[in-house]
PDB file of C-alpha atoms in Angstrom:
ATOM      1  CA  MET V 152      -0.013   0.034   0.059  1.00 71.00           C
ATOM      2  CA  LEU V 153       1.090   3.603  -0.731  1.00 81.00           C
ATOM      3  CA  LYS V 154      -0.189   6.710   0.868  1.00 90.00           C
ATOM      4  CA  GLY V 155      -2.054   9.044  -1.517  1.00 91.00           C
ATOM      5  CA  VAL V 156      -2.221   6.622  -4.356  1.00 95.00           C
ATOM      6  CA  PRO V 157      -5.646   5.473  -5.496  1.00 95.00           C
ATOM      7  CA  ARG V 158      -6.212   1.866  -4.452  1.00 94.00           C
ATOM      8  CA  ILE V 159      -7.469   0.838  -7.948  1.00 96.00           C
ATOM      9  CA  LEU V 160      -3.992   1.413  -9.385  1.00 97.00           C
ATOM     10  CA  SER V 161      -2.451  -1.985  -9.002  1.00 96.00           C
ATOM     11  CA  PRO V 162       1.344  -2.417  -8.610  1.00 96.00           C
ATOM     12  CA  GLU V 163       1.555  -3.635 -12.067  1.00 97.00           C
ATOM     13  CA  LEU V 164      -0.211  -0.572 -13.429  1.00 98.00           C
ATOM     14  CA  LEU V 165       1.801   1.814 -11.113  1.00 97.00           C
ATOM     15  CA  LYS V 166       5.034   0.256 -12.530  1.00 97.00           C
ATOM     16  CA  ILE V 167       3.709   0.846 -16.112  1.00 98.00           C
ATOM     17  CA  LEU V 168       2.675   4.458 -15.405  1.00 98.00           C
ATOM     18  CA  SER V 169       6.153   5.108 -13.778  1.00 97.00           C
ATOM     19  CA  GLU V 170       8.023   3.671 -16.741  1.00 97.00           C
ATOM     20  CA  MET V 171       6.055   5.704 -19.268  1.00 98.00           C
ATOM     21  CA  GLY V 172       7.809   8.802 -20.743  1.00 97.00           C
ATOM     22  CA  HIS V 173       6.615  12.098 -22.198  1.00 96.00           C
ATOM     23  CA  ASN V 174       4.348  11.449 -25.205  1.00 97.00           C
ATOM     24  CA  ASP V 175       3.839   7.724 -24.337  1.00 98.00           C
ATOM     25  CA  VAL V 176       0.114   6.651 -24.645  1.00 98.00           C
ATOM     26  CA  ILE V 177      -2.014   4.542 -22.240  1.00 98.00           C
ATOM     27  CA  VAL V 178      -5.500   3.461 -23.317  1.00 98.00           C
ATOM     28  CA  ILE V 179      -8.450   2.703 -21.084  1.00 98.00           C
ATOM     29  CA  GLY V 180     -10.829   0.279 -22.812  1.00 98.00           C
ATOM     30  CA  ASP V 181     -14.373  -0.551 -21.892  1.00 98.00           C
ATOM     31  CA  ALA V 182     -15.535  -4.083 -21.494  1.00 98.00           C
ATOM     32  CA  ASN V 183     -16.383  -4.411 -25.216  1.00 97.00           C
ATOM     33  CA  PHE V 184     -13.027  -3.059 -26.367  1.00 98.00           C
ATOM     34  CA  PRO V 185     -10.686  -5.539 -28.027  1.00 97.00           C
ATOM     35  CA  GLY V 186      -7.839  -4.398 -25.720  1.00 97.00           C
ATOM     36  CA  THR V 187      -6.044  -7.734 -25.487  1.00 96.00           C
ATOM     37  CA  ALA V 188      -5.864  -8.316 -29.135  1.00 97.00           C
ATOM     38  CA  LEU V 189      -4.824  -4.827 -29.943  1.00 98.00           C
ATOM     39  CA  ALA V 190      -2.188  -4.813 -27.226  1.00 97.00           C
ATOM     40  CA  ARG V 191      -0.768  -8.085 -28.394  1.00 96.00           C
ATOM     41  CA  SER V 192      -0.615  -6.949 -31.952  1.00 96.00           C
ATOM     42  CA  GLY V 193       1.415  -3.893 -31.040  1.00 94.00           C
ATOM     43  CA  GLY V 194       3.457  -5.409 -28.195  1.00 95.00           C
ATOM     44  CA  ALA V 195       1.783  -3.234 -25.502  1.00 96.00           C
ATOM     45  CA  ASP V 196       1.279  -4.290 -21.930  1.00 97.00           C
ATOM     46  CA  ILE V 197      -2.245  -5.305 -21.077  1.00 98.00           C
ATOM     47  CA  VAL V 198      -3.590  -4.756 -17.539  1.00 98.00           C
ATOM     48  CA  ARG V 199      -6.892  -6.318 -16.535  1.00 97.00           C
ATOM     49  CA  ALA V 200      -9.181  -4.148 -14.366  1.00 97.00           C
ATOM     50  CA  ASP V 201     -12.498  -5.932 -14.715  1.00 95.00           C
ATOM     51  CA  GLY V 202     -14.181  -4.753 -11.666  1.00 94.00           C
ATOM     52  CA  ILE V 203     -13.453  -1.022 -12.300  1.00 98.00           C
ATOM     53  CA  GLY V 204     -15.171   1.563 -14.383  1.00 98.00           C
ATOM     54  CA  ALA V 205     -13.578   3.726 -16.978  1.00 98.00           C
ATOM     55  CA  VAL V 206     -14.314   6.911 -15.167  1.00 98.00           C
ATOM     56  CA  GLU V 207     -12.806   5.765 -11.970  1.00 98.00           C
ATOM     57  CA  MET V 208      -9.772   4.497 -13.860  1.00 98.00           C
ATOM     58  CA  LEU V 209      -9.247   7.832 -15.809  1.00 98.00           C
ATOM     59  CA  ASP V 210      -9.495   9.800 -12.576  1.00 98.00           C
ATOM     60  CA  ALA V 211      -6.970   7.505 -10.829  1.00 98.00           C
ATOM     61  CA  ILE V 212      -4.530   7.590 -13.768  1.00 98.00           C
ATOM     62  CA  LEU V 213      -4.680  11.359 -13.995  1.00 98.00           C
ATOM     63  CA  SER V 214      -4.122  11.756 -10.296  1.00 97.00           C
ATOM     64  CA  VAL V 215      -0.583  10.308 -10.810  1.00 97.00           C
ATOM     65  CA  ILE V 216       0.419  11.400 -14.391  1.00 97.00           C
ATOM     66  CA  PRO V 217      -0.054  14.745 -16.247  1.00 98.00           C
ATOM     67  CA  THR V 218      -1.467  15.075 -19.647  1.00 98.00           C
ATOM     68  CA  ASP V 219       0.766  16.241 -22.336  1.00 98.00           C
ATOM     69  CA  ALA V 220       0.766  20.095 -22.557  1.00 97.00           C
ATOM     70  CA  TYR V 221       2.528  20.015 -25.980  1.00 97.00           C
ATOM     71  CA  VAL V 222      -0.450  18.581 -27.862  1.00 97.00           C
ATOM     72  CA  ASP V 223      -3.763  20.088 -28.329  1.00 97.00           C
ATOM     73  CA  THR V 224      -5.839  17.007 -27.289  1.00 98.00           C
ATOM     74  CA  PRO V 225      -3.865  14.728 -25.029  1.00 98.00           C
ATOM     75  CA  VAL V 226      -7.085  12.864 -24.133  1.00 98.00           C
ATOM     76  CA  VAL V 227      -8.765  11.118 -27.022  1.00 98.00           C
ATOM     77  CA  LEU V 228     -12.122   9.396 -27.183  1.00 98.00           C
ATOM     78  CA  MET V 229     -13.628   7.113 -29.847  1.00 97.00           C
ATOM     79  CA  GLU V 230     -16.079   8.983 -32.126  1.00 97.00           C
ATOM     80  CA  LYS V 231     -19.619   7.514 -32.537  1.00 97.00           C
ATOM     81  CA  GLU V 232     -20.235   5.328 -35.651  1.00 96.00           C
ATOM     82  CA  PRO V 233     -22.610   6.862 -38.114  1.00 96.00           C
ATOM     83  CA  GLN V 234     -25.475   4.498 -37.049  1.00 97.00           C
ATOM     84  CA  ASP V 235     -25.100   5.693 -33.479  1.00 96.00           C
ATOM     85  CA  LYS V 236     -25.106   9.466 -34.395  1.00 95.00           C
ATOM     86  CA  ASP V 237     -28.346  10.189 -32.475  1.00 96.00           C
ATOM     87  CA  LEU V 238     -27.227   8.070 -29.385  1.00 96.00           C
ATOM     88  CA  GLU V 239     -26.671   9.953 -26.269  1.00 97.00           C
ATOM     89  CA  ILE V 240     -23.287   9.020 -24.488  1.00 98.00           C
ATOM     90  CA  PRO V 241     -23.525  10.252 -20.948  1.00 98.00           C
ATOM     91  CA  ILE V 242     -20.159   8.921 -19.917  1.00 98.00           C
ATOM     92  CA  TRP V 243     -18.539  11.560 -22.072  1.00 98.00           C
ATOM     93  CA  LYS V 244     -19.850  14.265 -19.597  1.00 98.00           C
ATOM     94  CA  GLU V 245     -18.154  12.246 -16.746  1.00 98.00           C
ATOM     95  CA  PHE V 246     -14.895  12.032 -18.744  1.00 98.00           C
ATOM     96  CA  GLU V 247     -15.067  15.811 -19.275  1.00 98.00           C
ATOM     97  CA  ALA V 248     -15.523  16.360 -15.542  1.00 98.00           C
ATOM     98  CA  VAL V 249     -12.514  14.130 -14.816  1.00 98.00           C
ATOM     99  CA  VAL V 250     -10.310  15.943 -17.350  1.00 98.00           C
ATOM    100  CA  GLU V 251     -11.474  19.391 -16.048  1.00 98.00           C
ATOM    101  CA  LYS V 252     -10.207  18.247 -12.582  1.00 98.00           C
ATOM    102  CA  HIS V 253      -6.775  17.357 -13.814  1.00 98.00           C
ATOM    103  CA  ASP V 254      -5.958  19.550 -16.860  1.00 97.00           C
ATOM    104  CA  PRO V 255      -6.299  23.300 -16.866  1.00 96.00           C
ATOM    105  CA  ARG V 256      -7.542  23.239 -20.376  1.00 97.00           C
ATOM    106  CA  GLY V 257     -10.715  21.342 -19.271  1.00 96.00           C
ATOM    107  CA  LYS V 258     -12.809  19.786 -21.975  1.00 96.00           C
ATOM    108  CA  ASN V 259     -10.669  21.496 -24.635  1.00 98.00           C
ATOM    109  CA  ALA V 260      -7.974  18.807 -23.783  1.00 98.00           C
ATOM    110  CA  ILE V 261     -10.240  16.162 -25.238  1.00 98.00           C
ATOM    111  CA  GLY V 262     -10.445  15.179 -28.902  1.00 98.00           C
ATOM    112  CA  PHE V 263     -12.181  12.494 -30.946  1.00 98.00           C
ATOM    113  CA  ILE V 264     -10.991  10.073 -33.624  1.00 98.00           C
ATOM    114  CA  ASN V 265     -12.881   7.418 -35.558  1.00 97.00           C
ATOM    115  CA  ARG V 266     -12.970   3.812 -34.233  1.00 97.00           C
ATOM    116  CA  PHE V 267     -10.486   2.289 -36.641  1.00 97.00           C
ATOM    117  CA  ASP V 268      -7.992   5.097 -36.098  1.00 98.00           C
ATOM    118  CA  PHE V 269      -8.414   4.564 -32.337  1.00 98.00           C
ATOM    119  CA  TYR V 270      -7.653   0.833 -32.798  1.00 98.00           C
ATOM    120  CA  ASP V 271      -4.525   1.648 -34.948  1.00 97.00           C
ATOM    121  CA  GLN V 272      -3.280   4.034 -32.368  1.00 97.00           C
ATOM    122  CA  THR V 273      -3.912   1.528 -29.587  1.00 98.00           C
ATOM    123  CA  LYS V 274      -1.598  -0.961 -31.395  1.00 97.00           C
ATOM    124  CA  LYS V 275       1.155   1.764 -30.849  1.00 97.00           C
ATOM    125  CA  ALA V 276       0.274   2.489 -27.163  1.00 98.00           C
ATOM    126  CA  TYR V 277       2.594   1.772 -24.316  1.00 98.00           C
ATOM    127  CA  ALA V 278      -0.116  -0.085 -22.457  1.00 98.00           C
ATOM    128  CA  VAL V 279      -3.933  -0.916 -22.441  1.00 98.00           C
ATOM    129  CA  VAL V 280      -6.018  -1.148 -19.282  1.00 98.00           C
ATOM    130  CA  GLN V 281      -9.090  -3.217 -19.961  1.00 98.00           C
ATOM    131  CA  THR V 282     -11.793  -2.217 -17.485  1.00 98.00           C
ATOM    132  CA  GLY V 283     -15.111  -3.735 -16.774  1.00 98.00           C
ATOM    133  CA  GLU V 284     -16.901  -0.483 -17.960  1.00 98.00           C
ATOM    134  CA  GLN V 285     -20.299  -1.406 -19.526  1.00 98.00           C
ATOM    135  CA  ALA V 286     -21.107   1.993 -20.996  1.00 98.00           C
ATOM    136  CA  ILE V 287     -20.646   2.178 -24.841  1.00 96.00           C
ATOM    137  CA  TYR V 288     -18.007   4.528 -26.273  1.00 98.00           C
ATOM    138  CA  ALA V 289     -16.174   4.468 -22.999  1.00 98.00           C
ATOM    139  CA  CYS V 290     -12.567   4.140 -24.232  1.00 98.00           C
ATOM    140  CA  VAL V 291     -10.041   6.873 -23.532  1.00 98.00           C
ATOM    141  CA  MET V 292      -6.529   7.499 -24.909  1.00 98.00           C
ATOM    142  CA  ILE V 293      -4.207   9.481 -22.687  1.00 98.00           C
ATOM    143  CA  ARG V 294      -0.971  10.971 -23.802  1.00 98.00           C
ATOM    144  CA  LYS V 295       1.479  11.356 -20.788  1.00 98.00           C
ATOM    145  CA  GLY V 296       2.987  14.764 -20.273  1.00 97.00           C
ATOM    146  CA  VAL V 297       6.173  16.071 -18.421  1.00 96.00           C
ATOM    147  CA  ILE V 298       6.244  16.057 -14.755  1.00 90.00           C
ATOM    148  CA  LYS V 299       7.883  19.346 -13.714  1.00 85.00           C
TER     149      LYS V 299
END
């Protein structure tokens, strides 16, 4: 146990976050996300966090690493598919609140990319955290910044 570190960050995940450097990417996947397959294809570490939601994981991770101040959108979400264009995605508001808590740019630090670009970028990520989040479109890509 460590003081001041969110309990949901496992020793394995803390090691990964500590090893990551500036501009490295970590992806939080929801329960439907093909995280293991994408991590394996790119050689990324995969961490299982089945009992944990994506919002809680995002908050915990951003409490110990900064977002990249040198890119416009260091937090990236997966865009809705055309057939889901009218679908409400309430978890995005929760993600915005978490990012606003940790990044002075607030929701302006969040960008969107299409699903297949998200998959391609995940293959290049440093690590993937597979959560048990059941909300759809609840995948988040975080680009780590510089700790000053």
